[in-house]
Coordinates of C-alpha atoms in Angstrom, one line a residue:
A1 CA -11.5 32.2 -1.3
Q2 CA -8.2 33.9 -2.0
V3 CA -7.6 37.4 -3.5
A4 CA -6.1 37.1 -7.0
E5 CA -3.5 39.6 -8.4
P6 CA -6.1 41.7 -10.3
G7 CA -7.9 42.1 -7.0
R8 CA -4.8 43.5 -5.3
I9 CA -4.3 45.9 -8.2
A10 CA -8.0 47.1 -7.9
D11 CA -7.5 47.7 -4.2
Q12 CA -4.3 49.7 -4.9
I13 CA -6.1 51.8 -7.5
L14 CA -8.9 52.6 -5.0
A15 CA -6.3 53.5 -2.4
S16 CA -4.5 55.9 -4.8
L17 CA -7.8 57.5 -5.7
G18 CA -8.8 58.0 -2.1
G19 CA -11.7 55.7 -2.4
F20 CA -14.8 55.9 -4.7
W21 CA -15.0 59.7 -4.5
G22 CA -11.9 59.8 -6.7
I23 CA -13.3 57.5 -9.3
R24 CA -14.3 60.4 -11.5
L25 CA -10.7 60.9 -12.5
I26 CA -10.7 57.6 -14.5
A27 CA -14.4 57.3 -15.3
D28 CA -13.7 58.3 -19.0
G29 CA -13.0 56.0 -21.9
N30 CA -10.4 58.2 -23.6
T31 CA -8.6 58.6 -20.2
L32 CA -8.5 54.8 -19.7
K33 CA -7.2 54.2 -23.2
L34 CA -4.4 56.8 -22.8
L35 CA -3.4 55.3 -19.4
D36 CA -3.2 51.8 -21.0
E37 CA -1.2 53.2 -23.9
M38 CA 1.4 54.4 -21.4
S39 CA 1.5 51.1 -19.4
K40 CA 4.3 48.6 -19.4
S41 CA 4.3 46.1 -22.3
T42 CA 6.0 42.7 -22.8
T43 CA 6.9 40.7 -25.8
K44 CA 7.1 36.9 -25.7
Y45 CA 9.4 35.3 -28.4
T46 CA 9.1 31.8 -29.9
D47 CA 12.1 30.5 -27.9
G48 CA 10.2 31.3 -24.7
T49 CA 12.1 34.4 -23.7
I50 CA 10.1 37.4 -22.5
E51 CA 11.3 41.0 -23.0
E52 CA 9.7 43.8 -20.9
F53 CA 9.7 47.3 -22.2
P54 CA 9.6 50.2 -19.7
D55 CA 6.3 52.1 -19.6
R56 CA 6.1 54.8 -22.2
S57 CA 6.0 58.5 -21.4
I58 CA 3.5 60.8 -23.1
E59 CA 4.1 64.5 -23.8
V60 CA 2.3 66.9 -21.5
K61 CA 0.4 68.4 -24.4
R62 CA -1.7 65.3 -25.0
W63 CA -2.8 65.2 -21.3
K64 CA -3.6 68.9 -21.3
E65 CA -5.8 68.4 -24.4
L66 CA -7.5 65.4 -22.8
V67 CA -8.2 67.3 -19.6
N68 CA -9.5 70.4 -21.5
R69 CA -11.9 68.3 -23.6
R70 CA -13.3 66.6 -20.5
T71 CA -13.7 69.9 -18.7
N72 CA -15.6 71.4 -21.7
Q73 CA -17.8 68.3 -22.1
S74 CA -19.0 68.1 -18.5
V75 CA -20.7 70.6 -16.2
F76 CA -20.0 68.5 -13.2
G77 CA -16.9 66.4 -12.2
R78 CA -14.3 68.8 -13.5
V79 CA -10.8 67.2 -13.6
S80 CA -7.4 68.7 -13.6
L81 CA -3.8 67.6 -14.1
D82 CA -3.1 68.3 -10.4
G83 CA -5.7 65.7 -9.6
F84 CA -3.8 63.0 -11.5
I85 CA -0.6 64.1 -9.9
N86 CA -1.9 64.3 -6.3
H87 CA -3.5 60.8 -6.6
N88 CA -0.2 59.3 -7.8
I89 CA -1.4 58.5 -11.3
L90 CA 1.1 60.6 -13.3
R91 CA 4.6 61.8 -12.6
L92 CA 6.3 64.6 -14.5
G93 CA 9.7 64.3 -16.0
L94 CA 12.0 65.2 -18.9
V95 CA 13.0 63.2 -22.0
L96 CA 16.7 63.5 -22.8
Q97 CA 18.8 61.8 -25.5
C98 CA 21.9 60.0 -24.4
P99 CA 24.9 61.4 -26.3
N100 CA 26.7 58.0 -26.2
C101 CA 24.1 55.5 -27.4
R102 CA 21.5 58.0 -28.7
K103 CA 18.7 56.4 -26.7
K104 CA 16.0 58.6 -25.2
N105 CA 15.6 58.4 -21.5
W106 CA 12.8 59.7 -19.2
Y107 CA 13.9 61.3 -15.9
G108 CA 11.5 62.1 -13.2
I109 CA 11.9 65.6 -11.6
D110 CA 13.2 63.9 -8.4
T111 CA 16.1 62.3 -10.3
L112 CA 17.3 65.3 -12.4
S113 CA 20.8 66.5 -11.5
E114 CA 23.9 67.8 -13.2
K115 CA 24.9 64.2 -14.0
V116 CA 22.3 61.7 -15.3
K117 CA 22.6 58.0 -16.2
C118 CA 21.4 56.3 -19.4
E119 CA 19.3 53.2 -18.7
R120 CA 20.6 51.4 -21.8
C121 CA 24.4 52.0 -21.9
L122 CA 24.6 52.8 -18.2
K123 CA 27.0 55.7 -18.9
N124 CA 26.7 59.0 -17.0
Y125 CA 26.5 62.2 -19.0
S126 CA 26.1 65.8 -18.2
F127 CA 22.6 67.4 -18.1
P128 CA 22.3 69.5 -21.3
Q129 CA 22.1 72.8 -19.6
G130 CA 23.2 74.8 -22.6
S131 CA 21.8 72.7 -25.5
L132 CA 18.3 71.9 -24.2
H133 CA 15.6 73.0 -26.5
F134 CA 14.3 75.8 -24.2
E135 CA 11.4 76.9 -26.5
R136 CA 10.1 73.3 -26.7
T137 CA 11.3 71.6 -23.5
P138 CA 10.4 67.8 -23.8
W139 CA 8.3 67.5 -20.6
H140 CA 6.5 64.2 -20.5
Y141 CA 4.2 62.4 -18.0
R142 CA 4.7 58.8 -17.0
V143 CA 2.2 56.5 -15.2
V144 CA 3.2 55.1 -11.8
G145 CA 2.0 52.5 -9.3
P146 CA -0.9 50.3 -10.3
F147 CA -1.7 52.6 -13.2
S148 CA 1.4 51.3 -15.0
V149 CA 0.0 47.7 -15.2
P150 CA -1.0 46.8 -18.8
N151 CA -4.2 45.5 -20.2
Y152 CA -6.3 48.1 -18.4
A153 CA -4.6 47.3 -15.1
E154 CA -5.3 43.6 -15.6
G155 CA -9.0 44.5 -15.8
A156 CA -9.0 46.4 -12.5
Y157 CA -10.4 49.6 -14.0
A158 CA -13.5 47.7 -15.1
T159 CA -13.8 46.2 -11.6
V160 CA -13.6 49.5 -9.7
L161 CA -15.9 51.3 -12.1
S162 CA -18.5 48.5 -11.7
L163 CA -18.2 48.6 -7.9
N164 CA -18.7 52.4 -8.1
T165 CA -22.0 51.8 -9.7
F166 CA -23.2 49.9 -6.6
V167 CA -21.6 52.2 -4.1
R168 CA -22.4 55.7 -5.5
V169 CA -24.7 55.5 -8.6
L170 CA -27.6 53.1 -8.1
D171 CA -28.9 54.5 -4.9
S172 CA -29.1 58.2 -3.9
H173 CA -29.8 57.2 -0.3
H174 CA -26.3 56.0 0.5
A175 CA -26.4 52.2 0.0
N176 CA -24.5 49.9 2.4
V177 CA -21.9 47.9 0.4
S178 CA -19.3 45.4 1.7
Y179 CA -17.2 44.1 -1.2
A180 CA -14.1 42.1 -2.1
T181 CA -12.2 42.4 -5.4
N182 CA -11.3 39.5 -7.7
L183 CA -11.5 36.3 -5.7
H184 CA -10.4 32.8 -6.6
Y185 CA -13.0 30.4 -5.1
K186 CA -12.4 26.8 -4.5
I187 CA -15.3 24.5 -3.2
G188 CA -14.0 21.1 -2.5
A189 CA -11.3 19.7 -4.8
D190 CA -12.8 20.4 -8.2
N191 CA -13.8 23.3 -10.4
P192 CA -12.1 26.4 -9.0
F193 CA -13.4 29.6 -10.4
E194 CA -12.7 33.3 -10.3
V195 CA -15.1 36.3 -9.8
D196 CA -14.1 39.9 -10.5
F197 CA -15.9 41.2 -7.5
T198 CA -18.2 40.0 -4.8
L199 CA -20.4 42.2 -2.6
W200 CA -23.3 42.5 -0.2
Y201 CA -25.6 45.3 -1.4
Q202 CA -28.3 46.9 0.7
R203 CA -30.2 50.0 -0.5
G204 CA -30.5 52.9 1.8
R205 CA -33.5 53.3 4.1
I206 CA -36.7 54.6 2.5
L207 CA -39.4 55.8 4.9
D208 CA -37.6 53.9 7.7
L209 CA -37.9 50.7 5.8
E210 CA -34.8 48.6 5.8
E211 CA -34.4 46.1 3.0
E212 CA -32.6 42.8 3.2
P213 CA -29.1 42.8 1.7
V214 CA -28.5 40.9 -1.5
L215 CA -25.4 38.9 -2.5
V216 CA -23.8 40.0 -5.8
F217 CA -21.2 38.2 -7.9
G218 CA -19.8 40.4 -10.7
E219 CA -17.9 39.9 -13.9
A220 CA -16.4 42.9 -15.7
K221 CA -14.9 43.4 -19.1
S222 CA -12.8 46.2 -20.6
F223 CA -14.3 47.7 -23.8
A224 CA -15.6 44.3 -24.9
T225 CA -18.2 44.4 -27.6
E226 CA -19.2 40.8 -27.2
G227 CA -17.6 40.1 -23.9
F228 CA -20.3 37.9 -22.3
Q229 CA -21.1 34.5 -23.8
Q230 CA -23.4 31.7 -22.6
A231 CA -20.4 30.0 -21.1
D232 CA -19.8 33.0 -18.9
V233 CA -23.4 33.0 -17.7
D234 CA -23.4 29.3 -17.0
R235 CA -20.1 29.5 -15.1
M236 CA -21.4 32.4 -12.9
R237 CA -24.6 30.4 -12.1

C-alpha cells in the first residue's frame, strides 16, 4: 500500500487545521464551494498544451458575509475570519492594476513595498500611494497551501470530513481510531485499486466493556448526487 497524492493533501489539510478539532472551519457546504472557487485552475488545449491560471482572489466582503451567515445560523461552532487566517487557509492582500499592461495583480501584505512587480509583464512600478481608492481599498483574500488545490482539494475535503465522522461524531465516548488517507493497494501483480481512507475503529468503553475494533474501507465523494454506482460497491467488496 502506498499513499496517493490526495492522501498527502488530506494530511496537509488536517495539519493546517490542527487536527480534527479544527474541522468545523470547513464543515460547511458554502465554505467548501467558495474555497474551490478560489483554487487554482488549468485548461488543456487540443494540441496537448496545458495552461495553469493562478488561484483567484476573493474580495474580503464575500468572506465576511459568509462568516456572518454561519455565525447567525449556528449556536455552537462559531467561526471567525481570524480562524481561517491562523490555520493558514486564507491570506490577506491588495489587488492593484499594473499601469503598463493593465493586468490586475494580487499582492500579499508581506510583499507590499514602495515598488511592486507585475506578474505578467514583469515590470516594476510604484505603489499607488496617492491614487489608491482609499474609500474602497481593494482588499482580497487568497487561499494558500493545500486549500489552493482544485476539485475540492482533489477530494481531500470529503475524506477528512468522513474521517471526522468516525473520530468525533459517531461516538460520544471518545472512539479509538487509527487511520490512513487515500491508499493505492496492490495485491500481487493484477488489479491495483485505490481507497480514499482506511481505518481501525473501536468504540469507547461502555460499562467497562471493550469492543473489538473493526476494519473500515471508505470511499468519499464531493457533492455527488449519484456518486455511488454498483461498480463502486463491487470494487470495494
